[in-house]
Amino acid sequence: MQKYYKLYRTTELPISLDEAWDFFSSPQNLKKITPPYLGFEVTSDNPTVMYPGMIITYIVKPLLGIPLKWMTEITQVRDKEFFIDEQRVGPYKLWHHQHLFTASEKGVIMEDIIHYIPPFWILGQLVHPILIKPKLKEIFDYRTEVINDQWNL
């Protein structure tokens, strides 16, 4: 069995649960919180209300500006609590991303839990610590920075 990895992030936002849900459950807002150098573009025409079975397609350029097609399916949604996206086509052998939202005294605690298996079997495992893991950390650091700027944290 191929080794899988886990990335966990938590952010507390001084906004209402409704505001957090409306922003993060909209596929069109993904570009706003993704580093520009990735050339991230949503290519599907999605409704504004997320639902289980929704397919979202993207173009992303993670390495040397080479465009990759990525397709995720929203597999589970519990309104204002969580949603899960899973890769159907894309750069990873496995991508399972849980987005969790919990009301707190200061607003909302948002958690990202990602389980993933890099591509290219043993080669993916070898480059994981020097390329894949740092790149994912960089992407989620950028996301946190943009979120903090947006809500003046």
PDB file of N, CA and C in Angstrom, residues 11-16 18-26 28-34 110 141-153:
ATOM      1  N   THR A  11      -8.014  27.845  11.544  1.00  0.00           N
ATOM      2  CA  THR A  11      -8.003  29.301  11.526  1.00  0.00           C
ATOM      3  C   THR A  11      -9.258  29.782  12.241  1.00  0.00           C
ATOM      4  N   GLU A  12      -9.077  30.771  13.119  1.00  0.00           N
ATOM      5  CA  GLU A  12     -10.247  31.366  13.757  1.00  0.00           C
ATOM      6  C   GLU A  12     -10.538  32.694  13.079  1.00  0.00           C
ATOM      7  N   LEU A  13     -11.784  32.869  12.682  1.00  0.00           N
ATOM      8  CA  LEU A  13     -12.201  34.061  11.947  1.00  0.00           C
ATOM      9  C   LEU A  13     -13.213  34.859  12.758  1.00  0.00           C
ATOM     10  N   PRO A  14     -13.062  36.196  12.802  1.00  0.00           N
ATOM     11  CA  PRO A  14     -14.001  37.032  13.558  1.00  0.00           C
ATOM     12  C   PRO A  14     -15.228  37.415  12.728  1.00  0.00           C
ATOM     13  N   ILE A  15     -15.853  36.408  12.152  1.00  0.00           N
ATOM     14  CA  ILE A  15     -17.032  36.631  11.306  1.00  0.00           C
ATOM     15  C   ILE A  15     -18.095  35.611  11.702  1.00  0.00           C
ATOM     16  N   SER A  16     -19.289  35.807  11.206  1.00  0.00           N
ATOM     17  CA  SER A  16     -20.369  34.871  11.533  1.00  0.00           C
ATOM     18  C   SER A  16     -20.202  33.569  10.760  1.00  0.00           C
ATOM     19  N   ASP A  18     -22.510  32.214   9.053  1.00  0.00           N
ATOM     20  CA  ASP A  18     -23.120  32.438   7.741  1.00  0.00           C
ATOM     21  C   ASP A  18     -22.118  33.049   6.759  1.00  0.00           C
ATOM     22  N   GLU A  19     -21.369  34.070   7.204  1.00  0.00           N
ATOM     23  CA  GLU A  19     -20.386  34.709   6.322  1.00  0.00           C
ATOM     24  C   GLU A  19     -19.294  33.723   5.905  1.00  0.00           C
ATOM     25  N   ALA A  20     -18.791  32.957   6.871  1.00  0.00           N
ATOM     26  CA  ALA A  20     -17.727  31.987   6.569  1.00  0.00           C
ATOM     27  C   ALA A  20     -18.239  30.947   5.580  1.00  0.00           C
ATOM     28  N   TRP A  21     -19.416  30.417   5.839  1.00  0.00           N
ATOM     29  CA  TRP A  21     -19.971  29.389   4.960  1.00  0.00           C
ATOM     30  C   TRP A  21     -20.185  29.928   3.550  1.00  0.00           C
ATOM     31  N   ASP A  22     -20.786  31.122   3.448  1.00  0.00           N
ATOM     32  CA  ASP A  22     -21.063  31.701   2.136  1.00  0.00           C
ATOM     33  C   ASP A  22     -19.783  31.882   1.326  1.00  0.00           C
ATOM     34  N   PHE A  23     -18.714  32.309   1.976  1.00  0.00           N
ATOM     35  CA  PHE A  23     -17.458  32.540   1.257  1.00  0.00           C
ATOM     36  C   PHE A  23     -16.780  31.218   0.869  1.00  0.00           C
ATOM     37  N   PHE A  24     -16.566  30.337   1.825  1.00  0.00           N
ATOM     38  CA  PHE A  24     -15.748  29.144   1.574  1.00  0.00           C
ATOM     39  C   PHE A  24     -16.480  28.045   0.822  1.00  0.00           C
ATOM     40  N   SER A  25     -17.795  28.057   0.809  1.00  0.00           N
ATOM     41  CA  SER A  25     -18.511  27.014   0.066  1.00  0.00           C
ATOM     42  C   SER A  25     -18.777  27.415  -1.381  1.00  0.00           C
ATOM     43  N   SER A  26     -18.303  28.589  -1.789  1.00  0.00           N
ATOM     44  CA  SER A  26     -18.474  29.017  -3.180  1.00  0.00           C
ATOM     45  C   SER A  26     -17.214  28.703  -3.994  1.00  0.00           C
ATOM     46  N   GLN A  28     -16.270  29.773  -6.734  1.00  0.00           N
ATOM     47  CA  GLN A  28     -15.715  30.962  -7.387  1.00  0.00           C
ATOM     48  C   GLN A  28     -14.744  31.720  -6.486  1.00  0.00           C
ATOM     49  N   ASN A  29     -14.809  31.497  -5.171  1.00  0.00           N
ATOM     50  CA  ASN A  29     -13.896  32.187  -4.256  1.00  0.00           C
ATOM     51  C   ASN A  29     -12.556  31.477  -4.096  1.00  0.00           C
ATOM     52  N   LEU A  30     -12.439  30.267  -4.636  1.00  0.00           N
ATOM     53  CA  LEU A  30     -11.172  29.529  -4.515  1.00  0.00           C
ATOM     54  C   LEU A  30      -9.992  30.300  -5.110  1.00  0.00           C
ATOM     55  N   LYS A  31     -10.209  30.941  -6.233  1.00  0.00           N
ATOM     56  CA  LYS A  31      -9.125  31.682  -6.872  1.00  0.00           C
ATOM     57  C   LYS A  31      -8.613  32.802  -5.966  1.00  0.00           C
ATOM     58  N   LYS A  32      -9.509  33.422  -5.194  1.00  0.00           N
ATOM     59  CA  LYS A  32      -9.128  34.534  -4.318  1.00  0.00           C
ATOM     60  C   LYS A  32      -8.158  34.112  -3.220  1.00  0.00           C
ATOM     61  N   ILE A  33      -8.185  32.829  -2.835  1.00  0.00           N
ATOM     62  CA  ILE A  33      -7.343  32.362  -1.740  1.00  0.00           C
ATOM     63  C   ILE A  33      -6.255  31.385  -2.200  1.00  0.00           C
ATOM     64  N   THR A  34      -5.975  31.395  -3.504  1.00  0.00           N
ATOM     65  CA  THR A  34      -4.931  30.540  -4.082  1.00  0.00           C
ATOM     66  C   THR A  34      -3.827  31.427  -4.640  1.00  0.00           C
ATOM     67  N   MET A 110     -12.381  27.483  11.582  1.00  0.00           N
ATOM     68  CA  MET A 110     -12.395  26.767  10.317  1.00  0.00           C
ATOM     69  C   MET A 110     -11.228  25.780  10.331  1.00  0.00           C
ATOM     70  N   ASP A 141      -0.422  28.466   3.702  1.00  0.00           N
ATOM     71  CA  ASP A 141       0.067  29.685   4.358  1.00  0.00           C
ATOM     72  C   ASP A 141      -0.461  30.913   3.622  1.00  0.00           C
ATOM     73  N   TYR A 142      -0.428  30.871   2.300  1.00  0.00           N
ATOM     74  CA  TYR A 142      -0.946  31.974   1.490  1.00  0.00           C
ATOM     75  C   TYR A 142      -2.445  32.162   1.769  1.00  0.00           C
ATOM     76  N   ARG A 143      -3.150  31.063   1.809  1.00  0.00           N
ATOM     77  CA  ARG A 143      -4.595  31.107   2.065  1.00  0.00           C
ATOM     78  C   ARG A 143      -4.875  31.786   3.413  1.00  0.00           C
ATOM     79  N   THR A 144      -4.112  31.409   4.437  1.00  0.00           N
ATOM     80  CA  THR A 144      -4.276  32.010   5.758  1.00  0.00           C
ATOM     81  C   THR A 144      -3.977  33.506   5.708  1.00  0.00           C
ATOM     82  N   GLU A 145      -2.928  33.872   5.000  1.00  0.00           N
ATOM     83  CA  GLU A 145      -2.557  35.293   4.860  1.00  0.00           C
ATOM     84  C   GLU A 145      -3.675  36.091   4.192  1.00  0.00           C
ATOM     85  N   VAL A 146      -4.215  35.564   3.105  1.00  0.00           N
ATOM     86  CA  VAL A 146      -5.297  36.257   2.380  1.00  0.00           C
ATOM     87  C   VAL A 146      -6.544  36.360   3.267  1.00  0.00           C
ATOM     88  N   ILE A 147      -6.866  35.304   3.981  1.00  0.00           N
ATOM     89  CA  ILE A 147      -8.022  35.311   4.870  1.00  0.00           C
ATOM     90  C   ILE A 147      -7.822  36.368   5.961  1.00  0.00           C
ATOM     91  N   ASN A 148      -6.621  36.398   6.533  1.00  0.00           N
ATOM     92  CA  ASN A 148      -6.333  37.388   7.573  1.00  0.00           C
ATOM     93  C   ASN A 148      -6.449  38.797   7.041  1.00  0.00           C
ATOM     94  N   ASP A 149      -5.956  39.031   5.819  1.00  0.00           N
ATOM     95  CA  ASP A 149      -6.065  40.357   5.205  1.00  0.00           C
ATOM     96  C   ASP A 149      -7.519  40.725   4.920  1.00  0.00           C
ATOM     97  N   GLN A 150      -8.273  39.747   4.410  1.00  0.00           N
ATOM     98  CA  GLN A 150      -9.664  40.015   4.037  1.00  0.00           C
ATOM     99  C   GLN A 150     -10.500  40.429   5.247  1.00  0.00           C
ATOM    100  N   TRP A 151     -10.248  39.752   6.388  1.00  0.00           N
ATOM    101  CA  TRP A 151     -11.039  40.047   7.568  1.00  0.00           C
ATOM    102  C   TRP A 151     -10.235  40.845   8.597  1.00  0.00           C
ATOM    103  N   ASN A 152      -9.138  41.476   8.140  1.00  0.00           N
ATOM    104  CA  ASN A 152      -8.329  42.358   8.993  1.00  0.00           C
ATOM    105  C   ASN A 152      -7.932  41.729  10.316  1.00  0.00           C
ATOM    106  N   LEU A 153      -7.377  40.538  10.246  1.00  0.00           N
ATOM    107  CA  LEU A 153      -6.953  39.862  11.482  1.00  0.00           C
ATOM    108  C   LEU A 153      -5.562  40.306  11.885  1.00  0.00           C
TER     109      LEU A 153
END
